[in-house]
CSV table of C-alpha atoms and ligand atoms in Angstrom, one decimal:
chain,number,residue,atom,x,y,z
A,8,UNK,CA,5.5,-15.9,32.3
A,9,UNK,CA,5.7,-19.7,32.2
A,10,UNK,CA,2.0,-19.7,31.3
A,11,UNK,CA,2.6,-17.1,28.6
A,12,UNK,CA,5.3,-19.2,27.1
A,13,UNK,CA,3.0,-22.2,27.0
A,14,UNK,CA,0.1,-20.2,25.5
A,15,UNK,CA,2.4,-18.5,23.0
A,16,UNK,CA,3.7,-21.9,21.9
A,17,UNK,CA,0.1,-23.2,21.6
A,18,UNK,CA,-0.8,-20.2,19.5
A,19,UNK,CA,2.2,-20.7,17.2
A,20,UNK,CA,1.2,-24.3,16.9
A,21,UNK,CA,-2.4,-23.4,16.2
A,22,UNK,CA,-1.4,-20.9,13.5
A,23,UNK,CA,1.0,-23.4,11.8
A,24,UNK,CA,-1.7,-26.0,11.8
A,25,UNK,CA,-4.3,-23.6,10.5
A,26,UNK,CA,-2.0,-22.5,7.6
A,27,UNK,CA,-1.3,-26.2,6.8
A,28,UNK,CA,-5.0,-27.2,6.9
A,29,UNK,CA,-6.9,-24.2,5.6
A,30,UNK,CA,-7.0,-25.6,2.1
A,31,UNK,CA,-9.3,-28.3,3.3
A,32,UNK,CA,-11.8,-25.9,5.0
A,33,UNK,CA,-14.8,-24.4,3.2
A,34,UNK,CA,-13.7,-21.0,1.9
A,35,UNK,CA,-17.0,-19.3,2.5
A,36,UNK,CA,-18.5,-19.5,6.0
A,37,UNK,CA,-21.6,-21.7,6.1
A,38,UNK,CA,-23.4,-20.2,9.0
A,39,UNK,CA,-26.8,-18.5,9.2
A,40,UNK,CA,-27.0,-14.9,10.5
A,41,UNK,CA,-27.0,-14.9,14.3
A,42,UNK,CA,-25.7,-18.4,14.6
A,43,UNK,CA,-22.3,-17.5,16.0
A,44,UNK,CA,-23.7,-14.9,18.3
A,45,UNK,CA,-26.1,-17.4,19.7
A,46,UNK,CA,-23.3,-19.9,20.4
A,47,UNK,CA,-21.4,-17.3,22.5
A,48,UNK,CA,-22.2,-16.4,26.1
A,49,UNK,CA,-24.2,-13.2,26.2
A,50,UNK,CA,-22.4,-11.8,29.3
A,51,UNK,CA,-18.8,-11.7,30.3
A,52,UNK,CA,-17.3,-14.3,32.7
A,53,UNK,CA,-17.1,-13.3,36.4
A,54,UNK,CA,-13.8,-15.2,36.8
A,55,UNK,CA,-10.7,-15.3,34.8
A,56,UNK,CA,-10.5,-18.0,32.2
A,57,UNK,CA,-7.3,-19.6,30.8
A,58,UNK,CA,-6.2,-18.6,27.3
A,59,UNK,CA,-6.7,-22.2,26.3
A,60,UNK,CA,-10.5,-21.6,26.6
A,61,UNK,CA,-10.1,-18.8,24.0
A,62,UNK,CA,-8.3,-21.2,21.6
A,63,UNK,CA,-10.9,-23.9,22.2
A,64,UNK,CA,-13.7,-21.6,21.3
A,65,UNK,CA,-11.8,-20.3,18.3
A,66,UNK,CA,-11.8,-23.8,17.0
A,67,UNK,CA,-15.3,-24.9,18.0
A,68,UNK,CA,-17.4,-21.8,17.8
A,69,UNK,CA,-15.7,-19.2,15.7
A,70,UNK,CA,-13.9,-21.1,12.9
A,71,UNK,CA,-17.2,-22.3,11.3
A,72,UNK,CA,-18.2,-18.6,11.0
A,73,UNK,CA,-14.9,-17.5,9.4
A,74,UNK,CA,-14.7,-16.9,5.7
A,75,UNK,CA,-11.2,-17.9,5.0
A,76,UNK,CA,-9.5,-15.0,3.3
A,77,UNK,CA,-6.2,-16.8,3.9
A,78,UNK,CA,-7.3,-19.7,1.7
A,79,UNK,CA,-5.6,-20.4,-1.6
A,80,UNK,CA,-9.0,-20.7,-3.4
A,81,UNK,CA,-10.3,-17.4,-2.1
A,82,UNK,CA,-10.9,-15.7,-5.5
A,83,UNK,CA,-13.4,-13.0,-4.4
A,84,UNK,CA,-13.1,-9.2,-4.3
A,85,UNK,CA,-9.3,-8.7,-4.3
A,86,UNK,CA,-7.8,-11.9,-3.0
A,87,UNK,CA,-5.2,-11.1,-0.3
A,88,UNK,CA,-2.5,-12.9,1.7
A,89,UNK,CA,-1.6,-13.0,5.4
A,90,UNK,CA,1.9,-14.2,4.8
A,91,UNK,CA,4.1,-15.8,7.5
A,92,UNK,CA,6.4,-12.8,8.1
A,93,UNK,CA,3.4,-10.6,8.3
A,94,UNK,CA,1.7,-12.9,10.8
A,95,UNK,CA,4.8,-13.1,13.0
A,96,UNK,CA,5.3,-9.3,12.9
A,97,UNK,CA,1.7,-8.7,14.0
A,98,UNK,CA,2.4,-10.8,17.1
A,99,UNK,CA,5.5,-8.7,17.8
A,100,UNK,CA,3.6,-5.5,17.2
A,101,UNK,CA,1.0,-6.4,19.8
A,102,UNK,CA,3.8,-7.3,22.2
A,103,UNK,CA,5.4,-3.9,21.8
A,104,UNK,CA,2.0,-2.2,21.8
A,105,UNK,CA,3.4,1.2,20.9
A,106,UNK,CA,1.4,4.1,19.7
A,107,UNK,CA,3.4,5.8,17.0
A,108,UNK,CA,1.4,9.1,17.2
A,109,UNK,CA,4.5,11.2,17.9
A,110,UNK,CA,8.2,10.6,17.1
A,111,UNK,CA,8.9,10.6,20.8
A,112,UNK,CA,6.2,8.1,21.6
A,113,UNK,CA,8.2,5.6,19.7
A,114,UNK,CA,11.1,6.9,17.5
A,115,UNK,CA,11.8,3.5,16.0
A,116,UNK,CA,8.2,3.1,14.9
A,117,UNK,CA,8.2,6.4,13.2
A,118,UNK,CA,11.6,6.0,11.6
A,119,UNK,CA,10.9,2.4,10.5
A,120,UNK,CA,7.7,3.6,8.9
A,121,UNK,CA,9.7,6.2,7.0
A,122,UNK,CA,12.2,3.6,5.8
A,123,UNK,CA,9.5,0.9,5.0
A,124,UNK,CA,7.4,3.3,2.8
A,125,UNK,CA,10.6,4.5,1.1
A,126,UNK,CA,11.6,0.9,0.4
A,127,UNK,CA,8.1,0.3,-1.2
A,128,UNK,CA,8.5,3.6,-3.1
A,129,UNK,CA,11.7,2.2,-4.6
A,130,UNK,CA,10.2,-1.2,-5.3
A,131,UNK,CA,7.4,0.5,-7.3
A,132,UNK,CA,9.8,2.8,-9.2
A,133,UNK,CA,8.1,5.9,-7.8
A,134,UNK,CA,9.9,9.3,-7.8
A,135,UNK,CA,12.4,10.1,-5.1
A,136,UNK,CA,11.4,12.6,-2.5
A,137,UNK,CA,7.7,11.5,-2.2
A,138,UNK,CA,6.5,11.7,1.4
A,139,UNK,CA,4.8,8.5,2.5
A,140,UNK,CA,3.0,7.3,5.6
A,141,UNK,CA,0.8,4.4,6.5
A,142,UNK,CA,-2.9,4.5,7.1
A,143,UNK,CA,-5.2,1.6,8.0
A,144,UNK,CA,-7.0,1.4,4.7
A,145,UNK,CA,-7.2,3.0,1.3
A,146,UNK,CA,-10.5,4.6,2.4
A,147,UNK,CA,-8.6,6.6,5.1
A,148,UNK,CA,-5.8,7.4,2.7
A,149,UNK,CA,-8.2,8.8,0.1
A,150,UNK,CA,-10.1,10.7,2.8
A,151,UNK,CA,-6.8,12.2,3.9
A,152,UNK,CA,-5.7,13.1,0.4
A,153,UNK,CA,-9.1,14.7,-0.4
A,154,UNK,CA,-9.0,16.6,2.9
A,155,UNK,CA,-5.7,18.1,1.9
A,156,UNK,CA,-7.1,19.0,-1.5
A,157,UNK,CA,-10.2,20.6,0.1
A,158,UNK,CA,-7.9,22.8,2.1
A,159,UNK,CA,-6.4,24.2,-1.0
A,160,UNK,CA,-9.8,24.8,-2.8
A,161,UNK,CA,-12.6,24.6,-0.3
A,162,UNK,CA,-16.0,23.7,-1.8
A,163,UNK,CA,-14.5,22.5,-5.1
A,164,UNK,CA,-15.9,19.3,-6.5
A,165,UNK,CA,-14.3,15.8,-6.6
A,166,UNK,CA,-14.3,14.2,-10.0
A,167,UNK,CA,-13.7,10.6,-10.8
A,168,UNK,CA,-14.9,7.9,-13.2
A,169,UNK,CA,-18.1,5.9,-12.7
A,170,UNK,CA,-15.7,2.9,-11.9
A,171,UNK,CA,-13.9,4.7,-9.0
A,172,UNK,CA,-14.2,2.9,-5.7
A,173,UNK,CA,-17.0,3.8,-3.3
A,174,UNK,CA,-14.3,5.0,-0.8
A,175,UNK,CA,-14.1,8.2,-3.0
A,176,UNK,CA,-17.9,8.7,-2.7
A,177,UNK,CA,-17.6,8.2,1.0
A,178,UNK,CA,-14.7,10.6,1.4
A,179,UNK,CA,-16.5,13.3,-0.6
A,180,UNK,CA,-19.6,12.8,1.5
A,181,UNK,CA,-17.6,13.1,4.8
A,182,UNK,CA,-15.8,16.2,3.6
A,183,UNK,CA,-18.9,17.8,2.3
A,184,UNK,CA,-17.6,18.0,-1.2
A,185,UNK,CA,-19.8,17.6,-4.3
A,186,UNK,CA,-18.9,14.5,-6.3
A,187,UNK,CA,-19.1,14.3,-10.1
A,188,UNK,CA,-18.8,10.7,-11.5
A,189,UNK,CA,-17.9,10.7,-15.2
A,190,UNK,CA,-18.6,8.2,-18.0
A,191,UNK,CA,-15.9,5.7,-18.7
A,192,UNK,CA,-14.8,4.4,-22.2
A,193,UNK,CA,-15.5,0.9,-23.6
A,194,UNK,CA,-12.6,-0.5,-21.5
A,195,UNK,CA,-13.9,1.0,-18.3
A,196,UNK,CA,-11.3,3.8,-18.2
A,197,UNK,CA,-12.0,7.5,-17.3
A,198,UNK,CA,-12.4,9.5,-20.6
A,199,UNK,CA,-10.2,12.6,-20.7
A,200,UNK,CA,-12.7,14.4,-22.9
A,201,UNK,CA,-15.4,13.8,-20.3
A,202,UNK,CA,-13.0,15.0,-17.6
A,203,UNK,CA,-12.1,18.1,-19.6
A,204,UNK,CA,-15.8,18.9,-20.1
A,205,UNK,CA,-16.5,18.5,-16.4
A,206,UNK,CA,-13.5,20.6,-15.3
A,207,UNK,CA,-14.9,23.4,-17.6
A,208,UNK,CA,-18.2,23.2,-15.8
A,209,UNK,CA,-17.0,24.4,-12.4
A,210,UNK,CA,-14.1,24.5,-10.0
A,211,UNK,CA,-12.7,21.1,-9.0
A,212,UNK,CA,-10.8,20.5,-5.8
A,213,UNK,CA,-9.6,17.1,-6.8
A,214,UNK,CA,-9.6,14.5,-9.5
A,215,UNK,CA,-9.3,10.8,-8.5
A,216,UNK,CA,-7.8,8.6,-11.2
A,217,UNK,CA,-7.8,4.8,-10.6
A,218,UNK,CA,-5.0,2.5,-11.5
A,219,UNK,CA,-6.7,-0.9,-11.2
A,220,UNK,CA,-10.4,-0.3,-10.7
A,221,UNK,CA,-12.3,-2.5,-8.4
A,222,UNK,CA,-14.6,-4.2,-10.9
A,223,UNK,CA,-12.2,-4.8,-13.8
A,224,UNK,CA,-8.7,-3.5,-12.8
A,225,UNK,CA,-8.9,-1.0,-15.7
A,226,UNK,CA,-6.3,1.8,-15.6
A,227,UNK,CA,-7.3,5.4,-16.1
A,228,UNK,CA,-5.1,7.4,-18.5
A,229,UNK,CA,-3.1,9.2,-15.8
A,230,UNK,CA,-0.8,11.2,-18.0
A,231,UNK,CA,-3.7,12.9,-19.8
A,232,UNK,CA,-5.6,13.3,-16.6
A,233,UNK,CA,-2.5,14.9,-14.9
A,234,UNK,CA,-2.2,17.4,-17.7
A,235,UNK,CA,-5.9,18.4,-17.3
A,236,UNK,CA,-5.4,18.7,-13.6
A,237,UNK,CA,-2.4,20.9,-14.0
A,238,UNK,CA,-4.4,23.2,-16.3
A,239,UNK,CA,-7.3,23.3,-13.9
A,240,UNK,CA,-5.2,23.6,-10.8
A,241,UNK,CA,-6.9,20.6,-9.3
A,242,UNK,CA,-5.3,18.1,-6.9
A,243,UNK,CA,-4.7,14.7,-8.6
A,244,UNK,CA,-5.1,11.7,-6.3
A,245,UNK,CA,-4.3,8.3,-7.8
A,246,UNK,CA,-6.0,5.3,-6.3
A,247,UNK,CA,-3.7,2.4,-7.0
A,248,UNK,CA,-4.8,0.5,-3.9
A,249,UNK,CA,-4.8,-2.9,-5.7
A,250,UNK,CA,-2.7,-2.6,-8.9
A,251,UNK,CA,0.0,-0.3,-7.6
A,252,UNK,CA,1.8,-3.3,-6.1
A,253,UNK,CA,2.2,-4.8,-9.6
A,254,UNK,CA,4.8,-2.1,-10.3
A,255,UNK,CA,7.4,-4.2,-8.4
A,256,UNK,CA,7.6,-5.9,-11.8
A,257,UNK,CA,9.1,-3.8,-14.6
A,258,UNK,CA,6.6,-5.1,-17.2
A,259,UNK,CA,3.7,-3.6,-15.1
A,260,UNK,CA,5.3,-0.2,-14.5
A,261,UNK,CA,3.3,1.2,-17.5
A,262,UNK,CA,0.3,1.3,-15.2
A,263,UNK,CA,1.9,4.0,-13.0
A,264,UNK,CA,2.9,6.2,-15.9
A,265,UNK,CA,2.0,9.8,-15.1
A,266,UNK,CA,1.8,9.3,-11.3
A,267,UNK,CA,5.0,11.3,-11.0
A,268,UNK,CA,2.7,14.3,-11.7
A,269,UNK,CA,0.1,13.3,-9.1
A,270,UNK,CA,-0.3,15.1,-5.8
A,271,UNK,CA,-1.0,11.9,-3.9
A,272,UNK,CA,-1.1,8.2,-4.5
A,273,UNK,CA,-2.4,5.3,-2.4
A,274,UNK,CA,-1.2,1.7,-2.6
A,275,UNK,CA,-2.4,-1.0,-0.3
A,276,UNK,CA,0.3,-3.5,0.7
A,277,UNK,CA,-2.6,-5.4,2.4
A,278,UNK,CA,-4.1,-6.0,-1.0
A,279,UNK,CA,-1.4,-7.3,-3.3
A,280,UNK,CA,1.9,-6.9,-1.4
A,281,UNK,CA,1.4,-9.9,0.9
A,282,UNK,CA,1.0,-7.9,4.1
A,283,UNK,CA,-1.8,-8.8,6.5
A,284,UNK,CA,-4.7,-6.4,6.7
A,285,UNK,CA,-4.5,-3.4,7.6
A,286,UNK,CA,-1.8,-1.5,5.7
A,287,UNK,CA,-2.3,1.3,3.2
A,288,UNK,CA,0.5,3.6,2.1
A,289,UNK,CA,-0.4,7.2,1.2
A,290,UNK,CA,2.4,9.0,-0.8
A,291,UNK,CA,2.2,12.7,-1.5
A,292,UNK,CA,4.3,15.3,-3.2
A,293,UNK,CA,2.7,17.9,-0.9
A,294,UNK,CA,3.1,16.8,2.7
A,295,UNK,CA,2.6,20.4,3.7
A,296,UNK,CA,-1.0,20.3,2.5
A,297,UNK,CA,-1.6,17.1,4.6
A,298,UNK,CA,-0.2,18.8,7.7
A,299,UNK,CA,-2.3,21.8,7.0
A,300,UNK,CA,-5.4,19.5,7.0
A,301,UNK,CA,-4.5,17.4,10.0
A,302,UNK,CA,-1.9,19.0,12.3
A,303,UNK,CA,-3.4,20.0,15.6
A,304,UNK,CA,-1.2,20.0,18.6
A,305,UNK,CA,-2.8,20.5,22.0
A,306,UNK,CA,-0.5,21.2,24.9
A,307,UNK,CA,-0.5,17.6,26.2
A,308,UNK,CA,0.9,16.4,22.8
A,309,UNK,CA,3.6,19.1,22.5
A,310,UNK,CA,7.2,17.9,22.6
A,311,UNK,CA,10.4,19.8,22.7
A,312,UNK,CA,12.0,17.6,19.9
A,313,UNK,CA,12.1,19.5,16.7
A,314,UNK,CA,12.8,18.5,13.1
A,315,UNK,CA,11.1,15.1,13.4
A,316,UNK,CA,8.1,13.5,11.8
A,317,UNK,CA,5.1,13.3,14.1
A,318,UNK,CA,2.9,10.9,12.2
A,319,UNK,CA,-0.3,12.2,13.9
A,320,UNK,CA,0.1,15.2,11.6
A,321,UNK,CA,-0.7,13.3,8.4
A,322,UNK,CA,-4.1,11.7,8.9
A,323,UNK,CA,-7.3,11.7,10.8
A,324,UNK,CA,-6.3,9.3,13.7
A,325,UNK,CA,-4.1,10.3,16.6
A,326,UNK,CA,-3.3,6.8,17.9
A,327,UNK,CA,-1.4,4.7,15.3
A,328,UNK,CA,-0.6,1.0,15.2
A,329,UNK,CA,3.0,0.1,14.5
A,330,UNK,CA,2.1,-1.2,11.0
A,331,UNK,CA,5.5,-0.6,9.6
A,332,UNK,CA,6.9,-3.6,11.3
A,333,UNK,CA,4.8,-6.1,9.3
A,334,UNK,CA,5.4,-4.3,6.0
A,335,UNK,CA,9.2,-4.2,6.6
A,336,UNK,CA,9.2,-7.9,7.6
A,337,UNK,CA,7.3,-8.9,4.5
A,338,UNK,CA,9.6,-6.9,2.2
A,339,UNK,CA,12.7,-8.3,3.9
A,340,UNK,CA,11.6,-11.9,4.0
A,341,UNK,CA,10.5,-11.9,0.3
A,342,UNK,CA,12.9,-9.4,-1.2
A,343,UNK,CA,12.2,-7.8,-4.5
A,344,UNK,CA,12.7,-11.1,-6.3
A,345,UNK,CA,10.2,-12.9,-4.1
A,346,UNK,CA,7.6,-10.3,-4.5
A,347,UNK,CA,8.1,-10.2,-8.3
A,348,UNK,CA,7.8,-14.0,-8.5
A,349,UNK,CA,4.4,-14.0,-6.7
A,350,UNK,CA,2.9,-11.1,-8.7
A,351,UNK,CA,4.1,-12.7,-12.0
A,352,UNK,CA,2.6,-16.0,-11.0
A,353,UNK,CA,-0.7,-14.4,-10.1
A,354,UNK,CA,-0.9,-12.6,-13.4
A,355,UNK,CA,0.1,-15.8,-15.2
A,356,UNK,CA,-2.7,-17.8,-13.4
A,357,UNK,CA,-5.3,-15.1,-14.2
A,358,UNK,CA,-4.4,-15.2,-17.9
A,359,UNK,CA,-4.4,-19.0,-17.9
A,360,UNK,CA,-7.9,-19.0,-16.5
A,361,UNK,CA,-9.0,-16.3,-19.0
A,362,UNK,CA,-7.6,-18.5,-21.8
A,363,UNK,CA,-9.7,-21.5,-20.7
A,364,UNK,CA,-12.8,-19.3,-20.8
A,365,UNK,CA,-12.0,-17.8,-24.2
A,366,UNK,CA,-11.4,-21.3,-25.7
A,367,UNK,CA,-14.8,-22.6,-24.4
A,368,UNK,CA,-17.9,-22.0,-26.4
A,369,UNK,CA,-20.7,-20.5,-24.3
A,370,UNK,CA,-18.4,-18.5,-22.1
A,371,UNK,CA,-16.9,-15.0,-22.5
A,372,UNK,CA,-14.2,-12.9,-20.9
A,373,UNK,CA,-15.9,-9.5,-20.7
A,374,UNK,CA,-13.0,-7.1,-19.8
A,375,UNK,CA,-9.3,-6.9,-20.5
A,376,UNK,CA,-7.1,-8.7,-18.0
A,377,UNK,CA,-4.2,-6.4,-17.3
A,378,UNK,CA,-3.4,-7.9,-13.9
A,379,UNK,CA,-4.7,-10.8,-11.9
A,380,UNK,CA,-8.5,-10.4,-12.1
A,381,UNK,CA,-10.7,-12.0,-14.7
A,382,UNK,CA,-14.3,-10.7,-15.4
A,383,UNK,CA,-16.3,-13.3,-17.3
A,384,UNK,CA,-19.8,-14.8,-17.7
A,385,UNK,CA,-21.7,-17.7,-19.2
A,386,UNK,CA,-23.6,-16.6,-22.2
A,387,UNK,CA,-27.0,-17.0,-20.5
A,388,UNK,CA,-29.2,-14.8,-18.4
A,389,UNK,CA,-28.0,-12.7,-15.4
A,390,UNK,CA,-30.1,-14.8,-13.1
A,391,UNK,CA,-28.5,-18.0,-14.3
A,392,UNK,CA,-25.0,-16.5,-13.9
A,393,UNK,CA,-25.9,-15.4,-10.4
A,394,UNK,CA,-27.3,-18.8,-9.6
A,395,UNK,CA,-24.1,-20.4,-10.9
A,396,UNK,CA,-22.0,-18.2,-8.6
A,397,UNK,CA,-24.2,-19.2,-5.6
A,398,UNK,CA,-23.8,-22.9,-6.5
A,399,UNK,CA,-20.0,-22.6,-6.8
A,400,UNK,CA,-19.6,-20.7,-3.6
A,401,UNK,CA,-21.9,-23.1,-1.7
A,402,UNK,CA,-19.5,-26.0,-2.4
A,403,UNK,CA,-17.0,-24.3,-0.1
A,404,UNK,CA,-14.2,-25.3,-2.5
A,405,UNK,CA,-13.8,-21.8,-3.9
A,406,UNK,CA,-15.2,-18.4,-3.4
A,407,UNK,CA,-15.7,-15.9,-6.3
A,408,UNK,CA,-17.6,-12.6,-6.4
A,409,UNK,CA,-19.4,-10.6,-9.0
A,410,UNK,CA,-19.9,-7.2,-10.4
A,411,UNK,CA,-22.1,-5.5,-13.0
A,412,UNK,CA,-20.7,-4.2,-16.2
A,413,UNK,CA,-22.7,-2.4,-18.9
A,414,UNK,CA,-25.8,-3.5,-17.0
A,415,UNK,CA,-24.9,-7.2,-17.1
A,416,UNK,CA,-24.1,-9.5,-14.2
A,417,UNK,CA,-20.5,-10.6,-14.4
A,418,UNK,CA,-18.5,-13.1,-12.5
A,419,UNK,CA,-15.1,-12.2,-11.2
A,420,UNK,CA,-12.1,-14.4,-10.3
A,421,UNK,CA,-9.2,-12.6,-8.5
A,422,UNK,CA,-5.9,-14.3,-7.9
A,423,UNK,CA,-3.9,-12.8,-5.0
A,424,UNK,CA,-3.1,-15.4,-2.4
A,425,UNK,CA,0.5,-16.4,-2.1
A,426,UNK,CA,-0.3,-20.2,-2.0
A,427,UNK,CA,-2.7,-20.3,-4.9
A,428,UNK,CA,-1.6,-22.8,-7.6
A,429,UNK,CA,-2.6,-23.6,-11.1
A,430,UNK,CA,-4.5,-26.6,-9.6
A,431,UNK,CA,-6.6,-24.2,-7.4
A,432,UNK,CA,-7.5,-22.1,-10.4
A,433,UNK,CA,-8.3,-25.2,-12.5
A,434,UNK,CA,-10.6,-26.5,-9.7
A,435,UNK,CA,-12.5,-23.2,-9.8
A,436,UNK,CA,-12.9,-23.6,-13.6
A,437,UNK,CA,-14.0,-27.2,-13.2
A,438,UNK,CA,-16.7,-26.2,-10.6
A,439,UNK,CA,-18.0,-23.5,-12.9
A,440,UNK,CA,-18.3,-26.0,-15.7
A,441,UNK,CA,-19.7,-28.9,-13.7
A,442,UNK,CA,-22.3,-26.8,-11.9
B,507,LIG,C1,-9.5,0.6,-6.2
B,507,LIG,C2,-9.9,0.5,-4.7
B,507,LIG,N1,-9.7,1.6,-4.0
B,507,LIG,C3,-9.9,1.6,-2.6
B,507,LIG,C4,-10.4,0.5,-2.0
B,507,LIG,C5,-10.7,0.5,-0.6
B,507,LIG,O1,-9.8,-0.2,0.1
B,507,LIG,P1,-9.8,-0.3,1.7
B,507,LIG,O2,-10.6,-1.5,2.1
B,507,LIG,O3,-8.4,-0.5,2.1
B,507,LIG,O4,-10.4,0.9,2.3
B,507,LIG,C6,-10.6,-0.7,-2.8
B,507,LIG,C7,-11.1,-1.9,-2.1
B,507,LIG,O5,-11.3,-2.9,-2.7
B,507,LIG,C8,-10.3,-0.7,-4.1
B,507,LIG,O6,-10.6,-1.7,-4.9
């Protein structure tokens, strides 16, 4: 164990140094395809190597090929945070190495998961009594929700807006359900009239409403959608993977209006609740339908303990990581106030950035900014906007991504890292102007 203590101390030191220095590293990896692979031995070592060799290669071989998601100027996709409590909890999780498939296989992991998701439910102002559990990603959460919906109406279609995330397409494909994507309004929200018309066309198993779409963070009108779902007897799944976390702040609760009528809701703490990837919470008002879809108990998994939650009954995987520990650690170590302060700061920074764009001739903000993502472009061709993005990202100083809205190439800046400051956002703006 002496060696382990030494290695653990070296890892702690490495992590602390990395977090201190990451700001100085190029955000986007600058390697060519195949370069990292070529620098690694093609076959495994015959003899045991010390852990120090792993750390050395992490520095020398792997780091150049890392795109630093934990960098304060990572502004692409949805920016995320691997916060310190989450990092430490991941270390502990690996040490415990429990598989929380059954209550018996680790009662504390199951019960902590119940507590942690209920804490998050309270933080977001969601209704009491919702059942929640943790999946790896929103893709799996949505797959699980739609599998439950399919059980109630086999063969029915899945309906969502053209701006719904591709995980909805993938889940429908895996479940063998037809998918109907509906036109959105001028602010990228699902149109209730289009939904009503589609529901009238043929039986729907489920409707997916998005609170915080991937491209623009637009919010579908959930109250009207919920009413249409009730009339049609369709399952309503709300994808709030990114924006759901904003509801820790009272002023953003409007975005979750109507979700009390949803059958299921997904929120990803690994997107905007400062928990290291992976951690997605699926809430449902109909846990029985999830169990109907997923509960399958062979003899070797049967236990005599009754009236307990066996988490394997709620999703596709049997083996489950103890993800609740990091979520619980993050919520404890930030508290409601700390989480609110971070979310408010991110929204403030995004609006500040949007204001600079709006004030500058030749630039335009092209979608509303309800949360911490700004969609914008220079008033020039798509090709020039794309080339500008490439030039900014090639500097290594910041990393932004893009989308296409109304057929036009659009740049996207997403604020979501816990150490991002106004100076970081200003630097991104300077680069965009200089280049
Ligand atoms: C709105 C929305 N839903 C679902 C997902 C899928 O998330 P995950 O990577 O956790 O599967 C994303 C990813 O960005 C998203 O933006």
